[in-house]
PDB file of C-alpha atoms and ligand atoms in Angstrom:
ATOM      1  CA  UNK A   1      -6.047  -0.387 -15.963  1.00  0.00           C
ATOM      2  CA  UNK A   2      -6.033  -1.754 -12.428  1.00  0.00           C
ATOM      3  CA  UNK A   3      -2.553  -2.316 -11.080  1.00  0.00           C
ATOM      4  CA  UNK A   4      -1.431  -5.503  -9.372  1.00  0.00           C
ATOM      5  CA  UNK A   5       0.874  -4.713  -6.452  1.00  0.00           C
ATOM      6  CA  UNK A   6       2.887  -7.485  -4.838  1.00  0.00           C
ATOM      7  CA  UNK A   7       3.102  -7.257  -1.052  1.00  0.00           C
ATOM      8  CA  UNK A   8       6.472  -8.802  -0.274  1.00  0.00           C
ATOM      9  CA  UNK A   9       6.021  -9.787   3.384  1.00  0.00           C
ATOM     10  CA  UNK A  10       8.780 -12.360   3.473  1.00  0.00           C
ATOM     11  CA  UNK A  11      11.567 -12.390   6.023  1.00  0.00           C
ATOM     12  CA  UNK A  12      14.322 -13.898   3.920  1.00  0.00           C
ATOM     13  CA  UNK A  13      16.177 -11.449   1.695  1.00  0.00           C
ATOM     14  CA  UNK A  14      17.112 -13.905  -1.041  1.00  0.00           C
ATOM     15  CA  UNK A  15      13.704 -15.549  -1.180  1.00  0.00           C
ATOM     16  CA  UNK A  16      12.014 -12.156  -1.310  1.00  0.00           C
ATOM     17  CA  UNK A  17      14.230 -10.935  -4.141  1.00  0.00           C
ATOM     18  CA  UNK A  18      13.801 -14.147  -6.088  1.00  0.00           C
ATOM     19  CA  UNK A  19       9.983 -14.174  -5.791  1.00  0.00           C
ATOM     20  CA  UNK A  20       9.794 -10.505  -6.758  1.00  0.00           C
ATOM     21  CA  UNK A  21      11.969 -11.158  -9.796  1.00  0.00           C
ATOM     22  CA  UNK A  22       9.875 -14.113 -10.958  1.00  0.00           C
ATOM     23  CA  UNK A  23       6.631 -12.133 -10.543  1.00  0.00           C
ATOM     24  CA  UNK A  24       7.969  -8.910 -12.060  1.00  0.00           C
ATOM     25  CA  UNK A  25       6.501  -9.387 -15.572  1.00  0.00           C
ATOM     26  CA  UNK A  26       2.994  -9.639 -14.110  1.00  0.00           C
ATOM     27  CA  UNK A  27       2.986  -6.892 -11.479  1.00  0.00           C
ATOM     28  CA  UNK A  28       3.058  -3.087 -11.462  1.00  0.00           C
ATOM     29  CA  UNK A  29       4.740  -2.331  -8.125  1.00  0.00           C
ATOM     30  CA  UNK A  30       6.231  -3.990  -5.063  1.00  0.00           C
ATOM     31  CA  UNK A  31       5.156  -3.098  -1.518  1.00  0.00           C
ATOM     32  CA  UNK A  32       7.705  -3.661   1.241  1.00  0.00           C
ATOM     33  CA  UNK A  33       6.942  -3.377   4.950  1.00  0.00           C
ATOM     34  CA  UNK A  34       8.409  -3.961   8.377  1.00  0.00           C
ATOM     35  CA  UNK A  35       8.630  -7.783   8.160  1.00  0.00           C
ATOM     36  CA  UNK A  36      11.079  -7.667   5.252  1.00  0.00           C
ATOM     37  CA  UNK A  37      13.020  -4.509   6.109  1.00  0.00           C
ATOM     38  CA  UNK A  38      13.483  -5.478   9.764  1.00  0.00           C
ATOM     39  CA  UNK A  39      14.640  -8.975   8.803  1.00  0.00           C
ATOM     40  CA  UNK A  40      16.647  -8.315   5.667  1.00  0.00           C
ATOM     41  CA  UNK A  41      17.749  -4.728   6.183  1.00  0.00           C
ATOM     42  CA  UNK A  42      17.275  -1.683   3.994  1.00  0.00           C
ATOM     43  CA  UNK A  43      19.662  -3.216   1.457  1.00  0.00           C
ATOM     44  CA  UNK A  44      16.654  -5.101   0.122  1.00  0.00           C
ATOM     45  CA  UNK A  45      15.662  -1.872  -1.626  1.00  0.00           C
ATOM     46  CA  UNK A  46      18.820  -2.057  -3.727  1.00  0.00           C
ATOM     47  CA  UNK A  47      18.138  -5.736  -4.488  1.00  0.00           C
ATOM     48  CA  UNK A  48      14.686  -4.803  -5.781  1.00  0.00           C
ATOM     49  CA  UNK A  49      15.720  -1.646  -7.636  1.00  0.00           C
ATOM     50  CA  UNK A  50      16.840  -3.671 -10.643  1.00  0.00           C
ATOM     51  CA  UNK A  51      13.260  -4.813 -11.272  1.00  0.00           C
ATOM     52  CA  UNK A  52      12.440  -1.371 -12.595  1.00  0.00           C
ATOM     53  CA  UNK A  53       9.155  -1.325 -10.671  1.00  0.00           C
ATOM     54  CA  UNK A  54       7.926   1.326  -8.216  1.00  0.00           C
ATOM     55  CA  UNK A  55       8.686   0.406  -4.603  1.00  0.00           C
ATOM     56  CA  UNK A  56       6.126   1.316  -1.945  1.00  0.00           C
ATOM     57  CA  UNK A  57       7.221   1.542   1.704  1.00  0.00           C
ATOM     58  CA  UNK A  58       4.374   0.268   3.868  1.00  0.00           C
ATOM     59  CA  UNK A  59       5.586   1.767   7.139  1.00  0.00           C
ATOM     60  CA  UNK A  60       2.173   3.205   8.090  1.00  0.00           C
ATOM     61  CA  UNK A  61       3.950   6.319   9.285  1.00  0.00           C
ATOM     62  CA  UNK A  62       2.111   7.653  12.342  1.00  0.00           C
ATOM     63  CA  UNK A  63       4.104  10.119  14.404  1.00  0.00           C
ATOM     64  CA  UNK A  64       4.493  13.821  15.145  1.00  0.00           C
ATOM     65  CA  UNK A  65       5.389  15.988  12.135  1.00  0.00           C
ATOM     66  CA  UNK A  66       9.122  16.157  12.896  1.00  0.00           C
ATOM     67  CA  UNK A  67       9.472  12.398  13.273  1.00  0.00           C
ATOM     68  CA  UNK A  68       7.328  11.813  10.179  1.00  0.00           C
ATOM     69  CA  UNK A  69       9.712  14.086   8.278  1.00  0.00           C
ATOM     70  CA  UNK A  70      12.753  12.120   9.454  1.00  0.00           C
ATOM     71  CA  UNK A  71      11.103   8.800   8.575  1.00  0.00           C
ATOM     72  CA  UNK A  72       9.990   9.959   5.120  1.00  0.00           C
ATOM     73  CA  UNK A  73      13.404  11.478   4.376  1.00  0.00           C
ATOM     74  CA  UNK A  74      14.970   8.105   5.174  1.00  0.00           C
ATOM     75  CA  UNK A  75      12.377   6.247   3.089  1.00  0.00           C
ATOM     76  CA  UNK A  76      13.031   8.289  -0.042  1.00  0.00           C
ATOM     77  CA  UNK A  77      16.789   8.363   0.503  1.00  0.00           C
ATOM     78  CA  UNK A  78      16.705   4.571   0.625  1.00  0.00           C
ATOM     79  CA  UNK A  79      15.214   4.524  -2.868  1.00  0.00           C
ATOM     80  CA  UNK A  80      11.492   4.026  -2.282  1.00  0.00           C
ATOM     81  CA  UNK A  81       9.030   5.729  -4.632  1.00  0.00           C
ATOM     82  CA  UNK A  82       6.070   5.981  -2.264  1.00  0.00           C
ATOM     83  CA  UNK A  83       5.163   5.667   1.387  1.00  0.00           C
ATOM     84  CA  UNK A  84       2.014   4.591   3.213  1.00  0.00           C
ATOM     85  CA  UNK A  85       1.093   6.799   6.184  1.00  0.00           C
ATOM     86  CA  UNK A  86      -1.661   6.796   8.786  1.00  0.00           C
ATOM     87  CA  UNK A  87      -4.129   9.663   8.735  1.00  0.00           C
ATOM     88  CA  UNK A  88      -5.467   9.534  12.292  1.00  0.00           C
ATOM     89  CA  UNK A  89      -2.417  11.482  13.454  1.00  0.00           C
ATOM     90  CA  UNK A  90      -3.925  14.624  11.919  1.00  0.00           C
ATOM     91  CA  UNK A  91      -3.331  17.120   9.122  1.00  0.00           C
ATOM     92  CA  UNK A  92       0.028  18.554  10.220  1.00  0.00           C
ATOM     93  CA  UNK A  93       1.586  15.099  10.475  1.00  0.00           C
ATOM     94  CA  UNK A  94       0.160  13.949   7.132  1.00  0.00           C
ATOM     95  CA  UNK A  95       1.105  17.201   5.394  1.00  0.00           C
ATOM     96  CA  UNK A  96       4.711  16.702   6.480  1.00  0.00           C
ATOM     97  CA  UNK A  97       4.801  13.295   4.782  1.00  0.00           C
ATOM     98  CA  UNK A  98       3.284  14.805   1.630  1.00  0.00           C
ATOM     99  CA  UNK A  99       5.782  17.691   1.600  1.00  0.00           C
ATOM    100  CA  UNK A 100       8.772  15.378   1.878  1.00  0.00           C
ATOM    101  CA  UNK A 101       7.391  12.935  -0.686  1.00  0.00           C
ATOM    102  CA  UNK A 102       6.559  15.610  -3.236  1.00  0.00           C
ATOM    103  CA  UNK A 103       9.933  17.332  -2.761  1.00  0.00           C
ATOM    104  CA  UNK A 104      11.513  13.981  -3.629  1.00  0.00           C
ATOM    105  CA  UNK A 105       9.181  13.217  -6.556  1.00  0.00           C
ATOM    106  CA  UNK A 106       7.435  10.504  -4.502  1.00  0.00           C
ATOM    107  CA  UNK A 107       3.894   9.741  -3.397  1.00  0.00           C
ATOM    108  CA  UNK A 108       1.957   9.290  -0.146  1.00  0.00           C
ATOM    109  CA  UNK A 109      -1.002   6.969   0.343  1.00  0.00           C
ATOM    110  CA  UNK A 110      -3.013   7.485   3.518  1.00  0.00           C
ATOM    111  CA  UNK A 111      -4.699   4.549   5.247  1.00  0.00           C
ATOM    112  CA  UNK A 112      -8.384   5.511   5.312  1.00  0.00           C
ATOM    113  CA  UNK A 113      -9.734   2.199   6.585  1.00  0.00           C
ATOM    114  CA  UNK A 114      -7.945  -1.076   7.282  1.00  0.00           C
ATOM    115  CA  UNK A 115      -8.970  -4.469   5.952  1.00  0.00           C
ATOM    116  CA  UNK A 116      -8.902  -6.753   9.003  1.00  0.00           C
ATOM    117  CA  UNK A 117     -12.071  -7.535  11.038  1.00  0.00           C
ATOM    118  CA  UNK A 118     -11.034  -5.486  14.074  1.00  0.00           C
ATOM    119  CA  UNK A 119     -10.634  -2.342  11.984  1.00  0.00           C
ATOM    120  CA  UNK A 120     -14.356  -1.613  12.273  1.00  0.00           C
ATOM    121  CA  UNK A 121     -13.900  -0.841  15.986  1.00  0.00           C
ATOM    122  CA  UNK A 122     -12.315   2.528  15.306  1.00  0.00           C
ATOM    123  CA  UNK A 123     -12.520   3.207  11.546  1.00  0.00           C
ATOM    124  CA  UNK A 124     -16.321   2.941  11.293  1.00  0.00           C
ATOM    125  CA  UNK A 125     -18.771   5.580  12.501  1.00  0.00           C
ATOM    126  CA  UNK A 126     -17.388   8.317  10.268  1.00  0.00           C
ATOM    127  CA  UNK A 127     -13.672   8.095  11.025  1.00  0.00           C
ATOM    128  CA  UNK A 128     -12.618   6.546   7.690  1.00  0.00           C
ATOM    129  CA  UNK A 129     -14.604   9.213   5.831  1.00  0.00           C
ATOM    130  CA  UNK A 130     -12.872  11.949   7.842  1.00  0.00           C
ATOM    131  CA  UNK A 131      -9.449  10.452   7.162  1.00  0.00           C
ATOM    132  CA  UNK A 132     -10.209  10.221   3.429  1.00  0.00           C
ATOM    133  CA  UNK A 133     -11.263  13.893   3.479  1.00  0.00           C
ATOM    134  CA  UNK A 134      -8.062  14.761   5.329  1.00  0.00           C
ATOM    135  CA  UNK A 135      -6.027  12.884   2.706  1.00  0.00           C
ATOM    136  CA  UNK A 136      -7.631  14.992  -0.024  1.00  0.00           C
ATOM    137  CA  UNK A 137      -7.140  18.246   1.904  1.00  0.00           C
ATOM    138  CA  UNK A 138      -3.483  17.402   2.596  1.00  0.00           C
ATOM    139  CA  UNK A 139      -2.916  16.694  -1.116  1.00  0.00           C
ATOM    140  CA  UNK A 140      -1.983  13.078  -0.546  1.00  0.00           C
ATOM    141  CA  UNK A 141      -1.751  11.051  -3.730  1.00  0.00           C
ATOM    142  CA  UNK A 142      -4.340   8.538  -2.641  1.00  0.00           C
ATOM    143  CA  UNK A 143      -5.709   6.300   0.068  1.00  0.00           C
ATOM    144  CA  UNK A 144      -5.648   2.682   1.206  1.00  0.00           C
ATOM    145  CA  UNK A 145      -9.125   1.119   1.453  1.00  0.00           C
ATOM    146  CA  UNK A 146     -10.232  -2.425   2.351  1.00  0.00           C
ATOM    147  CA  UNK A 147     -10.789  -5.064  -0.329  1.00  0.00           C
ATOM    148  CA  UNK A 148     -12.667  -6.990   2.347  1.00  0.00           C
ATOM    149  CA  UNK A 149     -15.466  -4.336   2.283  1.00  0.00           C
ATOM    150  CA  UNK A 150     -16.223  -3.275  -1.317  1.00  0.00           C
ATOM    151  CA  UNK A 151     -19.177  -1.168  -0.130  1.00  0.00           C
ATOM    152  CA  UNK A 152     -16.795   0.914   1.938  1.00  0.00           C
ATOM    153  CA  UNK A 153     -14.508   1.399  -1.069  1.00  0.00           C
ATOM    154  CA  UNK A 154     -17.510   2.856  -2.898  1.00  0.00           C
ATOM    155  CA  UNK A 155     -18.214   5.283  -0.067  1.00  0.00           C
ATOM    156  CA  UNK A 156     -14.559   6.351   0.154  1.00  0.00           C
ATOM    157  CA  UNK A 157     -14.380   6.767  -3.646  1.00  0.00           C
ATOM    158  CA  UNK A 158     -17.140   9.391  -3.365  1.00  0.00           C
ATOM    159  CA  UNK A 159     -14.812  11.382  -1.121  1.00  0.00           C
ATOM    160  CA  UNK A 160     -11.470  10.996  -2.906  1.00  0.00           C
ATOM    161  CA  UNK A 161     -12.782  11.252  -6.460  1.00  0.00           C
ATOM    162  CA  UNK A 162     -10.090  10.431  -9.014  1.00  0.00           C
ATOM    163  CA  UNK A 163      -7.307  10.114  -6.466  1.00  0.00           C
ATOM    164  CA  UNK A 164      -5.658   6.724  -6.299  1.00  0.00           C
ATOM    165  CA  UNK A 165      -7.186   3.952  -4.197  1.00  0.00           C
ATOM    166  CA  UNK A 166      -4.962   0.989  -3.443  1.00  0.00           C
ATOM    167  CA  UNK A 167      -6.683  -1.943  -1.814  1.00  0.00           C
ATOM    168  CA  UNK A 168      -5.254  -4.790   0.278  1.00  0.00           C
ATOM    169  CA  UNK A 169      -7.240  -7.731   1.634  1.00  0.00           C
ATOM    170  CA  UNK A 170      -7.955  -9.948  -1.366  1.00  0.00           C
ATOM    171  CA  UNK A 171      -7.389 -13.685  -1.309  1.00  0.00           C
ATOM    172  CA  UNK A 172      -6.166 -14.781   2.103  1.00  0.00           C
ATOM    173  CA  UNK A 173      -8.115 -12.056   3.951  1.00  0.00           C
ATOM    174  CA  UNK A 174     -11.275 -12.939   2.034  1.00  0.00           C
ATOM    175  CA  UNK A 175     -11.703 -10.147  -0.515  1.00  0.00           C
ATOM    176  CA  UNK A 176     -12.606 -11.061  -4.107  1.00  0.00           C
ATOM    177  CA  UNK A 177     -10.097  -9.659  -6.576  1.00  0.00           C
ATOM    178  CA  UNK A 178     -12.508  -9.416  -9.515  1.00  0.00           C
ATOM    179  CA  UNK A 179     -15.109  -7.508  -7.464  1.00  0.00           C
ATOM    180  CA  UNK A 180     -12.544  -5.084  -6.093  1.00  0.00           C
ATOM    181  CA  UNK A 181     -10.506  -4.565  -9.277  1.00  0.00           C
ATOM    182  CA  UNK A 182     -13.313  -2.565 -10.879  1.00  0.00           C
ATOM    183  CA  UNK A 183     -13.508  -0.190  -7.922  1.00  0.00           C
ATOM    184  CA  UNK A 184      -9.868   0.688  -7.294  1.00  0.00           C
ATOM    185  CA  UNK A 185      -6.675   1.745  -9.043  1.00  0.00           C
ATOM    186  CA  UNK A 186      -4.563  -1.042  -7.638  1.00  0.00           C
ATOM    187  CA  UNK A 187      -5.006  -4.281  -5.727  1.00  0.00           C
ATOM    188  CA  UNK A 188      -2.351  -5.254  -3.164  1.00  0.00           C
ATOM    189  CA  UNK A 189      -1.762  -9.011  -2.891  1.00  0.00           C
ATOM    190  CA  UNK A 190       0.666 -10.752  -0.570  1.00  0.00           C
ATOM    191  CA  UNK A 191       0.177 -14.299   0.680  1.00  0.00           C
ATOM    192  CA  UNK A 192      -2.010 -15.476  -2.211  1.00  0.00           C
ATOM    193  CA  UNK A 193       1.011 -14.918  -4.436  1.00  0.00           C
ATOM    194  CA  UNK A 194       4.118 -15.526  -2.341  1.00  0.00           C
ATOM    195  CA  UNK A 195       2.715 -18.579  -0.521  1.00  0.00           C
ATOM    196  CA  UNK A 196       1.523 -20.177  -3.767  1.00  0.00           C
ATOM    197  CA  UNK A 197       3.391 -23.211  -5.025  1.00  0.00           C
ATOM    198  CA  UNK A 198       4.302 -21.206  -8.116  1.00  0.00           C
ATOM    199  CA  UNK A 199       4.188 -17.484  -7.202  1.00  0.00           C
ATOM    200  CA  UNK A 200       4.861 -16.326 -10.758  1.00  0.00           C
ATOM    201  CA  UNK A 201       2.014 -18.464 -12.128  1.00  0.00           C
ATOM    202  CA  UNK A 202      -0.343 -17.069  -9.466  1.00  0.00           C
ATOM    203  CA  UNK A 203       0.750 -13.501 -10.226  1.00  0.00           C
ATOM    204  CA  UNK A 204       0.164 -14.183 -13.920  1.00  0.00           C
ATOM    205  CA  UNK A 205      -3.326 -15.515 -13.162  1.00  0.00           C
ATOM    206  CA  UNK A 206      -4.206 -12.472 -11.026  1.00  0.00           C
ATOM    207  CA  UNK A 207      -2.710 -10.113 -13.596  1.00  0.00           C
ATOM    208  CA  UNK A 208      -5.960 -10.505 -15.560  1.00  0.00           C
ATOM    209  CA  UNK A 209      -7.123  -7.424 -13.603  1.00  0.00           C
ATOM    210  CA  UNK A 210      -4.546  -5.326 -15.481  1.00  0.00           C
ATOM    211  CA  UNK A 211      -6.540  -5.553 -18.712  1.00  0.00           C
TER     212      UNK A 211
HETATM  213  O1  NUP B   1      -5.670  -2.193   5.780  1.00  0.00           O
HETATM  214  C1  NUP B   1      -4.646  -2.746   5.436  1.00  0.00           C
HETATM  215  N1  NUP B   1      -4.642  -4.089   5.235  1.00  0.00           N
HETATM  216  C2  NUP B   1      -3.504  -4.763   4.831  1.00  0.00           C
HETATM  217  O2  NUP B   1      -3.570  -5.995   4.672  1.00  0.00           O
HETATM  218  C3  NUP B   1      -3.468  -2.018   5.182  1.00  0.00           C
HETATM  219  C4  NUP B   1      -2.303  -2.685   4.769  1.00  0.00           C
HETATM  220  N2  NUP B   1      -1.220  -1.988   4.500  1.00  0.00           N
HETATM  221  N3  NUP B   1      -2.340  -4.056   4.610  1.00  0.00           N
HETATM  222  C5  NUP B   1      -1.103  -4.757   4.195  1.00  0.00           C
HETATM  223  O3  NUP B   1      -1.329  -5.358   2.924  1.00  0.00           O
HETATM  224  C6  NUP B   1      -0.661  -5.865   5.122  1.00  0.00           C
HETATM  225  O4  NUP B   1       0.178  -5.369   6.149  1.00  0.00           O
HETATM  226  C7  NUP B   1       0.069  -6.801   4.181  1.00  0.00           C
HETATM  227  O5  NUP B   1       1.375  -6.293   3.969  1.00  0.00           O
HETATM  228  C8  NUP B   1      -0.703  -6.645   2.875  1.00  0.00           C
HETATM  229  C9  NUP B   1      -1.755  -7.708   2.641  1.00  0.00           C
HETATM  230  O6  NUP B   1      -1.175  -8.971   2.604  1.00  0.00           O
HETATM  231  P1  NUP B   1      -1.995 -10.319   2.327  1.00  0.00           P
HETATM  232  O7  NUP B   1      -3.142 -10.356   3.274  1.00  0.00           O
HETATM  233  O8  NUP B   1      -2.444 -10.276   0.888  1.00  0.00           O
HETATM  234  O9  NUP B   1      -0.995 -11.393   2.589  1.00  0.00           O
END
């Protein structure tokens, strides 16, 4: 089954909670990032906890090991189930995130290659492959790979094997959900759902990938 993960990049706490609640029957997890946490506060995690869905902190953690440890401790203490971290910071920094997450029963997903056009500037030429290898070596739970470049997902799958691949970039960024769903473990969708006239109906429509 391919999971459908709602990316809740709204800046209003009530609106975010209400959209997440209406979409909950059709999604498998909720991803929360800086836009929502910086606007609504960490209390949003408690608002969402009642949904009974895994909560992924998309903080793209990218610091020295000690700071990564402090960030990840705070993430899991707040009630998140998983965190997204950058891999370019190197193995010691990524391993710290993995240690904290696994001590807390959580997961770490390492960004192997980003989905926006400018990502090719630095991620191509072998870097994404090296980050995916690093994610495997550091025992991360999976990687983030771009729905906007299905061929790249295929290449990164060769490296990570059965580890989880979550993929953002469908819909608004141009990726095709049906093409990508067969290649990954979960598709991350934000604007196509929360900007729709009826977010729950859109989530229900996209939830066909869960079959
Ligand atoms: O490479 C990435 N691309 C990406 O879009 C890594 C990410 N974490 N994201 C995030 O996924 C992005 O920050 C946003 O929260 C979500 C995609 O949202 P949307 O384009 O579906 O609205």
